[in-house]
Structure formats: structure tokens, C-alpha cells
PDB file of C-alpha atoms and ligand atoms in Angstrom:
ATOM      1  CA  UNK A   1      34.576  18.648 -14.569  1.00  0.00           C
ATOM      2  CA  UNK A   2      31.810  21.308 -13.610  1.00  0.00           C
ATOM      3  CA  UNK A   3      28.523  21.087 -15.248  1.00  0.00           C
ATOM      4  CA  UNK A   4      25.220  22.308 -14.585  1.00  0.00           C
ATOM      5  CA  UNK A   5      21.938  20.226 -14.646  1.00  0.00           C
ATOM      6  CA  UNK A   6      18.729  22.654 -15.901  1.00  0.00           C
ATOM      7  CA  UNK A   7      15.533  21.972 -16.212  1.00  0.00           C
ATOM      8  CA  UNK A   8      11.977  22.940 -14.283  1.00  0.00           C
ATOM      9  CA  UNK A   9      11.025  21.971 -11.047  1.00  0.00           C
ATOM     10  CA  UNK A  10      10.676  18.408 -10.387  1.00  0.00           C
ATOM     11  CA  UNK A  11      12.536  17.196 -13.741  1.00  0.00           C
ATOM     12  CA  UNK A  12      14.689  14.866 -11.685  1.00  0.00           C
ATOM     13  CA  UNK A  13      17.718  17.687 -11.255  1.00  0.00           C
ATOM     14  CA  UNK A  14      18.268  16.689  -7.405  1.00  0.00           C
ATOM     15  CA  UNK A  15      18.039  12.925  -7.845  1.00  0.00           C
ATOM     16  CA  UNK A  16      20.401  12.788 -11.002  1.00  0.00           C
ATOM     17  CA  UNK A  17      22.589  15.467  -8.505  1.00  0.00           C
ATOM     18  CA  UNK A  18      22.892  12.641  -5.940  1.00  0.00           C
ATOM     19  CA  UNK A  19      23.316   9.825  -8.008  1.00  0.00           C
ATOM     20  CA  UNK A  20      26.419  11.811  -9.621  1.00  0.00           C
ATOM     21  CA  UNK A  21      27.659  12.386  -5.940  1.00  0.00           C
ATOM     22  CA  UNK A  22      27.990   8.765  -5.385  1.00  0.00           C
ATOM     23  CA  UNK A  23      29.345   7.639  -8.756  1.00  0.00           C
ATOM     24  CA  UNK A  24      31.663  10.245  -9.538  1.00  0.00           C
ATOM     25  CA  UNK A  25      32.934  11.834  -6.617  1.00  0.00           C
ATOM     26  CA  UNK A  26      31.353  15.471  -7.595  1.00  0.00           C
ATOM     27  CA  UNK A  27      29.377  17.717  -5.411  1.00  0.00           C
ATOM     28  CA  UNK A  28      25.884  18.647  -5.687  1.00  0.00           C
ATOM     29  CA  UNK A  29      25.375  22.950  -5.396  1.00  0.00           C
ATOM     30  CA  UNK A  30      21.568  23.235  -4.995  1.00  0.00           C
ATOM     31  CA  UNK A  31      20.773  26.654  -3.938  1.00  0.00           C
ATOM     32  CA  UNK A  32      17.104  25.045  -3.121  1.00  0.00           C
ATOM     33  CA  UNK A  33      18.845  23.055   0.000  1.00  0.00           C
ATOM     34  CA  UNK A  34      21.388  26.281   0.554  1.00  0.00           C
ATOM     35  CA  UNK A  35      18.266  28.596   1.618  1.00  0.00           C
ATOM     36  CA  UNK A  36      16.291  25.962   3.116  1.00  0.00           C
ATOM     37  CA  UNK A  37      18.930  25.147   5.252  1.00  0.00           C
ATOM     38  CA  UNK A  38      18.961  28.788   6.198  1.00  0.00           C
ATOM     39  CA  UNK A  39      15.700  28.909   6.683  1.00  0.00           C
ATOM     40  CA  UNK A  40      15.876  26.122   9.387  1.00  0.00           C
ATOM     41  CA  UNK A  41      18.930  28.011  11.054  1.00  0.00           C
ATOM     42  CA  UNK A  42      16.836  30.939  11.330  1.00  0.00           C
ATOM     43  CA  UNK A  43      19.960  32.894  10.101  1.00  0.00           C
ATOM     44  CA  UNK A  44      19.034  36.713   8.407  1.00  0.00           C
ATOM     45  CA  UNK A  45      19.241  35.024   4.822  1.00  0.00           C
ATOM     46  CA  UNK A  46      16.533  32.792   5.722  1.00  0.00           C
ATOM     47  CA  UNK A  47      14.031  35.184   7.071  1.00  0.00           C
ATOM     48  CA  UNK A  48      14.820  37.337   3.746  1.00  0.00           C
ATOM     49  CA  UNK A  49      13.897  34.643   1.602  1.00  0.00           C
ATOM     50  CA  UNK A  50      11.080  32.864   3.346  1.00  0.00           C
ATOM     51  CA  UNK A  51       8.091  34.389   1.815  1.00  0.00           C
ATOM     52  CA  UNK A  52       9.517  34.742  -1.847  1.00  0.00           C
ATOM     53  CA  UNK A  53      10.214  31.061  -1.713  1.00  0.00           C
ATOM     54  CA  UNK A  54       6.833  30.440  -0.415  1.00  0.00           C
ATOM     55  CA  UNK A  55       5.313  31.997  -2.996  1.00  0.00           C
ATOM     56  CA  UNK A  56       7.180  29.926  -5.615  1.00  0.00           C
ATOM     57  CA  UNK A  57       9.137  33.198  -6.689  1.00  0.00           C
ATOM     58  CA  UNK A  58      12.861  33.332  -7.533  1.00  0.00           C
ATOM     59  CA  UNK A  59      15.147  35.498  -4.384  1.00  0.00           C
ATOM     60  CA  UNK A  60      17.578  37.753  -5.594  1.00  0.00           C
ATOM     61  CA  UNK A  61      20.203  36.848  -7.769  1.00  0.00           C
ATOM     62  CA  UNK A  62      23.087  38.351  -5.428  1.00  0.00           C
ATOM     63  CA  UNK A  63      21.627  36.089  -2.363  1.00  0.00           C
ATOM     64  CA  UNK A  64      22.155  32.960  -4.520  1.00  0.00           C
ATOM     65  CA  UNK A  65      25.263  33.945  -6.308  1.00  0.00           C
ATOM     66  CA  UNK A  66      27.067  34.619  -3.206  1.00  0.00           C
ATOM     67  CA  UNK A  67      25.575  31.544  -1.873  1.00  0.00           C
ATOM     68  CA  UNK A  68      27.128  29.864  -4.718  1.00  0.00           C
ATOM     69  CA  UNK A  69      30.354  31.430  -4.355  1.00  0.00           C
ATOM     70  CA  UNK A  70      30.893  30.551  -0.631  1.00  0.00           C
ATOM     71  CA  UNK A  71      30.296  26.707  -1.384  1.00  0.00           C
ATOM     72  CA  UNK A  72      32.645  26.238  -4.599  1.00  0.00           C
ATOM     73  CA  UNK A  73      35.455  25.095  -3.099  1.00  0.00           C
ATOM     74  CA  UNK A  74      33.401  22.436  -1.315  1.00  0.00           C
ATOM     75  CA  UNK A  75      33.429  20.894  -5.014  1.00  0.00           C
ATOM     76  CA  UNK A  76      37.275  20.396  -5.968  1.00  0.00           C
ATOM     77  CA  UNK A  77      36.143  17.213  -7.517  1.00  0.00           C
ATOM     78  CA  UNK A  78      33.529  18.846  -9.668  1.00  0.00           C
ATOM     79  CA  UNK A  79      30.439  20.743  -9.077  1.00  0.00           C
ATOM     80  CA  UNK A  80      26.819  19.672  -9.896  1.00  0.00           C
ATOM     81  CA  UNK A  81      25.272  22.956 -10.216  1.00  0.00           C
ATOM     82  CA  UNK A  82      21.396  22.115  -9.736  1.00  0.00           C
ATOM     83  CA  UNK A  83      18.629  24.999  -9.737  1.00  0.00           C
ATOM     84  CA  UNK A  84      21.337  27.409 -10.174  1.00  0.00           C
ATOM     85  CA  UNK A  85      21.782  29.431 -12.428  1.00  0.00           C
ATOM     86  CA  UNK A  86      18.131  30.519 -13.359  1.00  0.00           C
ATOM     87  CA  UNK A  87      18.891  33.944 -14.783  1.00  0.00           C
ATOM     88  CA  UNK A  88      21.086  35.530 -17.478  1.00  0.00           C
ATOM     89  CA  UNK A  89      22.190  37.537 -14.348  1.00  0.00           C
ATOM     90  CA  UNK A  90      23.319  34.168 -12.643  1.00  0.00           C
ATOM     91  CA  UNK A  91      24.800  32.893 -15.799  1.00  0.00           C
ATOM     92  CA  UNK A  92      27.029  35.836 -15.891  1.00  0.00           C
ATOM     93  CA  UNK A  93      27.705  35.672 -12.102  1.00  0.00           C
ATOM     94  CA  UNK A  94      28.577  32.212 -12.451  1.00  0.00           C
ATOM     95  CA  UNK A  95      30.759  32.886 -15.579  1.00  0.00           C
ATOM     96  CA  UNK A  96      33.157  35.062 -13.525  1.00  0.00           C
ATOM     97  CA  UNK A  97      33.281  33.155 -10.089  1.00  0.00           C
ATOM     98  CA  UNK A  98      33.979  30.056 -12.483  1.00  0.00           C
ATOM     99  CA  UNK A  99      36.804  31.926 -14.225  1.00  0.00           C
ATOM    100  CA  UNK A 100      38.179  33.520 -10.692  1.00  0.00           C
ATOM    101  CA  UNK A 101      39.261  29.987 -10.126  1.00  0.00           C
ATOM    102  CA  UNK A 102      40.567  29.186 -13.274  1.00  0.00           C
ATOM    103  CA  UNK A 103      37.497  26.790 -14.021  1.00  0.00           C
ATOM    104  CA  UNK A 104      35.288  26.298 -17.058  1.00  0.00           C
ATOM    105  CA  UNK A 105      31.998  24.359 -17.395  1.00  0.00           C
ATOM    106  CA  UNK A 106      32.013  21.151 -19.252  1.00  0.00           C
ATOM    107  CA  UNK A 107      28.481  20.412 -19.754  1.00  0.00           C
ATOM    108  CA  UNK A 108      24.971  22.174 -19.393  1.00  0.00           C
ATOM    109  CA  UNK A 109      22.767  19.224 -19.246  1.00  0.00           C
ATOM    110  CA  UNK A 110      19.075  20.308 -20.176  1.00  0.00           C
ATOM    111  CA  UNK A 111      16.644  17.679 -18.654  1.00  0.00           C
ATOM    112  CA  UNK A 112      13.599  18.053 -21.156  1.00  0.00           C
ATOM    113  CA  UNK A 113      10.082  16.991 -19.393  1.00  0.00           C
ATOM    114  CA  UNK A 114       6.339  17.526 -19.792  1.00  0.00           C
ATOM    115  CA  UNK A 115       4.603  19.972 -17.375  1.00  0.00           C
ATOM    116  CA  UNK A 116       1.764  18.365 -16.657  1.00  0.00           C
ATOM    117  CA  UNK A 117       3.081  15.331 -15.714  1.00  0.00           C
ATOM    118  CA  UNK A 118       5.867  17.430 -13.713  1.00  0.00           C
ATOM    119  CA  UNK A 119       3.309  18.615 -11.349  1.00  0.00           C
ATOM    120  CA  UNK A 120       1.853  15.142 -10.201  1.00  0.00           C
ATOM    121  CA  UNK A 121       5.655  14.563  -9.399  1.00  0.00           C
ATOM    122  CA  UNK A 122       6.118  17.268  -7.690  1.00  0.00           C
ATOM    123  CA  UNK A 123       2.764  17.268  -5.468  1.00  0.00           C
ATOM    124  CA  UNK A 124       2.941  13.557  -4.679  1.00  0.00           C
ATOM    125  CA  UNK A 125       7.111  13.863  -3.307  1.00  0.00           C
ATOM    126  CA  UNK A 126       8.419  13.372   0.195  1.00  0.00           C
ATOM    127  CA  UNK A 127      11.300  12.534   2.130  1.00  0.00           C
ATOM    128  CA  UNK A 128      12.477  10.887   5.451  1.00  0.00           C
ATOM    129  CA  UNK A 129      12.745  13.338   7.862  1.00  0.00           C
ATOM    130  CA  UNK A 130      15.425  11.623   9.480  1.00  0.00           C
ATOM    131  CA  UNK A 131      17.711  10.278   6.586  1.00  0.00           C
ATOM    132  CA  UNK A 132      16.170  12.593   3.413  1.00  0.00           C
ATOM    133  CA  UNK A 133      15.436   9.514   1.558  1.00  0.00           C
ATOM    134  CA  UNK A 134      13.142  10.573  -1.382  1.00  0.00           C
ATOM    135  CA  UNK A 135       9.787   9.062  -1.638  1.00  0.00           C
ATOM    136  CA  UNK A 136       6.657   9.412  -4.020  1.00  0.00           C
ATOM    137  CA  UNK A 137       2.886   9.055  -3.329  1.00  0.00           C
ATOM    138  CA  UNK A 138       2.413   7.081  -6.387  1.00  0.00           C
ATOM    139  CA  UNK A 139       6.087   6.084  -8.214  1.00  0.00           C
ATOM    140  CA  UNK A 140       7.943   5.193  -5.346  1.00  0.00           C
ATOM    141  CA  UNK A 141       5.935   5.020  -1.697  1.00  0.00           C
ATOM    142  CA  UNK A 142       8.050   3.096   1.080  1.00  0.00           C
ATOM    143  CA  UNK A 143       7.910  -0.716   0.911  1.00  0.00           C
ATOM    144  CA  UNK A 144       5.957  -0.623   3.895  1.00  0.00           C
ATOM    145  CA  UNK A 145       3.581   1.896   4.199  1.00  0.00           C
ATOM    146  CA  UNK A 146       4.626   5.483   6.803  1.00  0.00           C
ATOM    147  CA  UNK A 147       8.193   3.612   7.350  1.00  0.00           C
ATOM    148  CA  UNK A 148      10.996   4.935   5.814  1.00  0.00           C
ATOM    149  CA  UNK A 149      12.834   1.701   3.556  1.00  0.00           C
ATOM    150  CA  UNK A 150      16.266   2.734   4.433  1.00  0.00           C
ATOM    151  CA  UNK A 151      16.132   3.949   8.295  1.00  0.00           C
ATOM    152  CA  UNK A 152      13.030   2.998   9.688  1.00  0.00           C
ATOM    153  CA  UNK A 153      12.040   6.172  10.723  1.00  0.00           C
ATOM    154  CA  UNK A 154       8.298   7.181  10.734  1.00  0.00           C
ATOM    155  CA  UNK A 155       8.745  10.450  10.205  1.00  0.00           C
ATOM    156  CA  UNK A 156       7.864  12.270   7.062  1.00  0.00           C
ATOM    157  CA  UNK A 157       8.363  15.687   5.186  1.00  0.00           C
ATOM    158  CA  UNK A 158       7.002  17.691   2.497  1.00  0.00           C
ATOM    159  CA  UNK A 159       8.666  21.045   1.194  1.00  0.00           C
ATOM    160  CA  UNK A 160       6.284  24.040   1.655  1.00  0.00           C
ATOM    161  CA  UNK A 161       6.574  24.726  -1.818  1.00  0.00           C
ATOM    162  CA  UNK A 162       5.410  21.343  -3.464  1.00  0.00           C
ATOM    163  CA  UNK A 163       1.732  22.320  -3.371  1.00  0.00           C
ATOM    164  CA  UNK A 164      -0.002  22.795  -7.190  1.00  0.00           C
ATOM    165  CA  UNK A 165      -0.233  26.604  -6.999  1.00  0.00           C
ATOM    166  CA  UNK A 166       3.177  27.078  -5.831  1.00  0.00           C
ATOM    167  CA  UNK A 167       4.634  24.722  -8.543  1.00  0.00           C
ATOM    168  CA  UNK A 168       2.754  26.433 -11.023  1.00  0.00           C
ATOM    169  CA  UNK A 169       4.159  29.678 -10.530  1.00  0.00           C
ATOM    170  CA  UNK A 170       8.139  28.093 -10.187  1.00  0.00           C
ATOM    171  CA  UNK A 171       7.138  26.653 -13.731  1.00  0.00           C
ATOM    172  CA  UNK A 172       6.057  30.201 -14.855  1.00  0.00           C
ATOM    173  CA  UNK A 173       9.363  31.351 -13.591  1.00  0.00           C
ATOM    174  CA  UNK A 174      11.347  28.696 -15.005  1.00  0.00           C
ATOM    175  CA  UNK A 175       9.744  29.419 -18.552  1.00  0.00           C
ATOM    176  CA  UNK A 176      10.085  33.356 -18.159  1.00  0.00           C
ATOM    177  CA  UNK A 177      13.684  33.609 -16.486  1.00  0.00           C
ATOM    178  CA  UNK A 178      15.485  30.725 -16.724  1.00  0.00           C
ATOM    179  CA  UNK A 179      14.672  28.907 -19.735  1.00  0.00           C
ATOM    180  CA  UNK A 180      15.896  31.973 -21.631  1.00  0.00           C
ATOM    181  CA  UNK A 181      19.434  32.022 -20.378  1.00  0.00           C
ATOM    182  CA  UNK A 182      19.865  28.558 -22.698  1.00  0.00           C
ATOM    183  CA  UNK A 183      20.628  30.622 -25.585  1.00  0.00           C
ATOM    184  CA  UNK A 184      23.865  31.969 -23.288  1.00  0.00           C
ATOM    185  CA  UNK A 185      25.167  28.260 -23.387  1.00  0.00           C
ATOM    186  CA  UNK A 186      24.281  27.044 -26.968  1.00  0.00           C
ATOM    187  CA  UNK A 187      26.511  30.234 -28.438  1.00  0.00           C
ATOM    188  CA  UNK A 188      29.159  28.445 -26.248  1.00  0.00           C
ATOM    189  CA  UNK A 189      28.515  25.030 -27.508  1.00  0.00           C
ATOM    190  CA  UNK A 190      27.737  23.615 -24.011  1.00  0.00           C
ATOM    191  CA  UNK A 191      24.096  22.417 -23.976  1.00  0.00           C
ATOM    192  CA  UNK A 192      23.113  18.851 -24.389  1.00  0.00           C
ATOM    193  CA  UNK A 193      19.348  17.838 -24.311  1.00  0.00           C
ATOM    194  CA  UNK A 194      18.131  14.477 -22.468  1.00  0.00           C
ATOM    195  CA  UNK A 195      14.841  13.199 -21.957  1.00  0.00           C
ATOM    196  CA  UNK A 196      13.531  13.653 -18.394  1.00  0.00           C
ATOM    197  CA  UNK A 197      10.699  11.745 -18.773  1.00  0.00           C
ATOM    198  CA  UNK A 198      12.326   8.640 -18.529  1.00  0.00           C
ATOM    199  CA  UNK A 199      13.387   6.116 -15.692  1.00  0.00           C
ATOM    200  CA  UNK A 200      15.824   7.750 -13.114  1.00  0.00           C
ATOM    201  CA  UNK A 201      17.956   4.625 -14.514  1.00  0.00           C
ATOM    202  CA  UNK A 202      17.373   5.486 -18.411  1.00  0.00           C
ATOM    203  CA  UNK A 203      18.165   9.629 -17.282  1.00  0.00           C
ATOM    204  CA  UNK A 204      21.254   8.667 -15.298  1.00  0.00           C
ATOM    205  CA  UNK A 205      22.431   6.458 -18.695  1.00  0.00           C
ATOM    206  CA  UNK A 206      21.973   9.346 -20.730  1.00  0.00           C
ATOM    207  CA  UNK A 207      23.878  11.717 -18.414  1.00  0.00           C
ATOM    208  CA  UNK A 208      26.527   9.102 -18.008  1.00  0.00           C
ATOM    209  CA  UNK A 209      26.908   8.688 -21.918  1.00  0.00           C
ATOM    210  CA  UNK A 210      27.427  12.931 -22.037  1.00  0.00           C
ATOM    211  CA  UNK A 211      29.764  13.055 -18.989  1.00  0.00           C
ATOM    212  CA  UNK A 212      31.672  10.010 -20.653  1.00  0.00           C
ATOM    213  CA  UNK A 213      32.202  11.412 -24.074  1.00  0.00           C
TER     214      UNK A 213
HETATM  215  P1  AMP B   1      14.365  24.634  -5.869  1.00  0.00           P
HETATM  216  O1  AMP B   1      14.666  23.559  -4.553  1.00  0.00           O
HETATM  217  O2  AMP B   1      15.808  24.277  -6.552  1.00  0.00           O
HETATM  218  O3  AMP B   1      13.246  24.119  -6.692  1.00  0.00           O
HETATM  219  O4  AMP B   1      14.142  25.607  -5.071  1.00  0.00           O
HETATM  220  C1  AMP B   1      13.120  26.133  -4.147  1.00  0.00           C
HETATM  221  C2  AMP B   1      13.397  27.793  -4.194  1.00  0.00           C
HETATM  222  O5  AMP B   1      14.224  28.423  -4.012  1.00  0.00           O
HETATM  223  C3  AMP B   1      12.705  28.368  -5.601  1.00  0.00           C
HETATM  224  O6  AMP B   1      10.941  28.166  -6.040  1.00  0.00           O
HETATM  225  C4  AMP B   1      13.442  29.776  -5.343  1.00  0.00           C
HETATM  226  O7  AMP B   1      12.587  30.192  -4.710  1.00  0.00           O
HETATM  227  C5  AMP B   1      14.175  29.418  -4.942  1.00  0.00           C
HETATM  228  N1  AMP B   1      15.784  29.571  -5.233  1.00  0.00           N
HETATM  229  C6  AMP B   1      16.331  28.297  -5.202  1.00  0.00           C
HETATM  230  N2  AMP B   1      17.484  28.413  -6.506  1.00  0.00           N
HETATM  231  C7  AMP B   1      17.296  29.661  -6.783  1.00  0.00           C
HETATM  232  C8  AMP B   1      18.044  30.406  -8.117  1.00  0.00           C
HETATM  233  N3  AMP B   1      19.112  29.951  -8.520  1.00  0.00           N
HETATM  234  N4  AMP B   1      17.707  31.842  -8.127  1.00  0.00           N
HETATM  235  C9  AMP B   1      16.240  32.529  -7.711  1.00  0.00           C
HETATM  236  N5  AMP B   1      15.374  31.674  -6.640  1.00  0.00           N
HETATM  237  C10 AMP B   1      16.140  30.463  -6.297  1.00  0.00           C
END
């Protein structure tokens, strides 16, 4: 089963994708993660996308669709597309990439959220520099301040694009370029809405109900 999680930055796509990976053996395909890995590795693509990402703008369709094409085979048990597609062009590219492999989308799950609450959610988030455990200053701080609950590391990191100005720009990009692809999937009867403002568990239960329906 291949699904898309659609929603603005901070809607909880990554959290839900990771949960689905461990619960169902599916594979998260996050273009944001792939691009951050390219930056970390100092690859030519990393250098090409650095400034665009730091401004909160979208990188080119060709780059992200090529990345998805390279990683689709990793998701033999089902892909969770997280942060892709983000434009009409990408939606069309994904349809081709899947069709070429005899695959089709089962669901497009739209996480519906309140934008101002999201800004708070994003600006407060950070992860363990060692094991990647996710935290939030207000909603989910480590039990002991400055120490990772999971691995005991004292190194934490924040995404450089998780500041208010860039987040607002990322929201704008979502509204202008990504939300308009919903009708493409609505026409195909694939879109299901989930209230993304509930607890992680409630959102997970709503997604499970859709996948099991
Ligand atoms: P994300 O982790 O999904 O919030 O992505 C972080 C940043 O990576 C975005 O603000 C964009 O600059 C870039 N990015 C990630 N996925 C895409 C995509 N599908 N299309 C264009 N840019 C993307």
C-alpha cells in the first residue's frame, strides 16, 4: 500500500510516518530528509539546495522527483510519501514513477491543522543529535533537562529552517503550491481528511481507521 501524507510543515507528517514504519513495516520516503542527508554529505545536490531550503522555498521538481525515483524500490512493503509531492508537477511525476513499477496510490491523507498553532509547534521542536529522538520545548521536553530520554546523549540539534520567518515562508509555499494539488487527488477519490490538531495517538488512530477500511 502506497500512501501520501499531505499537510503544511509541522502538521505531524514525519511523526506519523515513523509510527507507520514501525507499526506496519512501511517505509517513509521524506524528500526533506533526503535533501538534508545530501547537504550533510556535501554532495553536489546538497550544495545546490542549501540556500533555497534555508529560505523556506521549494527546491526544483526535477531534483525531488529524481530522489523519489531512486528510493522507491526501498519501499517494497509500501511507501509513506512525506513532504512529496508538493506541486502539481511532482504529483504528475509520482503518478508516472508508480505506474512504471505497476504501483498505485491507495490514499492521500490530508492532515488538517491550524497555522498559528503550527508555528509554535515547529519553532519549539528539536531532536537528539545522537539517536534522532524528537522533542518539543513545551509539549515534549526530555524528562531530565538537557539529557536524551532514549540514549542519554546531551547533544541536541534544531533544523536551521525551523525559525519563525522561514516557517511562515514554508506555510506560504504550502498554501500557494501544495494545497492546490488536492483537487488532482480528489478527482481520483483518494483524499481523506484527518484532524491533525489532536494528540499523536488520536491522529494515529484516525489514520489507522482509514488504512484498515
Ligand atoms: P520538509 O522536511 O519536508 O519540511 O522539507 C524541508 C525543505 O526541503 C522544504 O522547505 C523545501 O525547501 C525542501 N523540500 C522538501 N521536500 C520538497 C519537495 N517535495 N519539493 C520541493 N522542495 C522540497
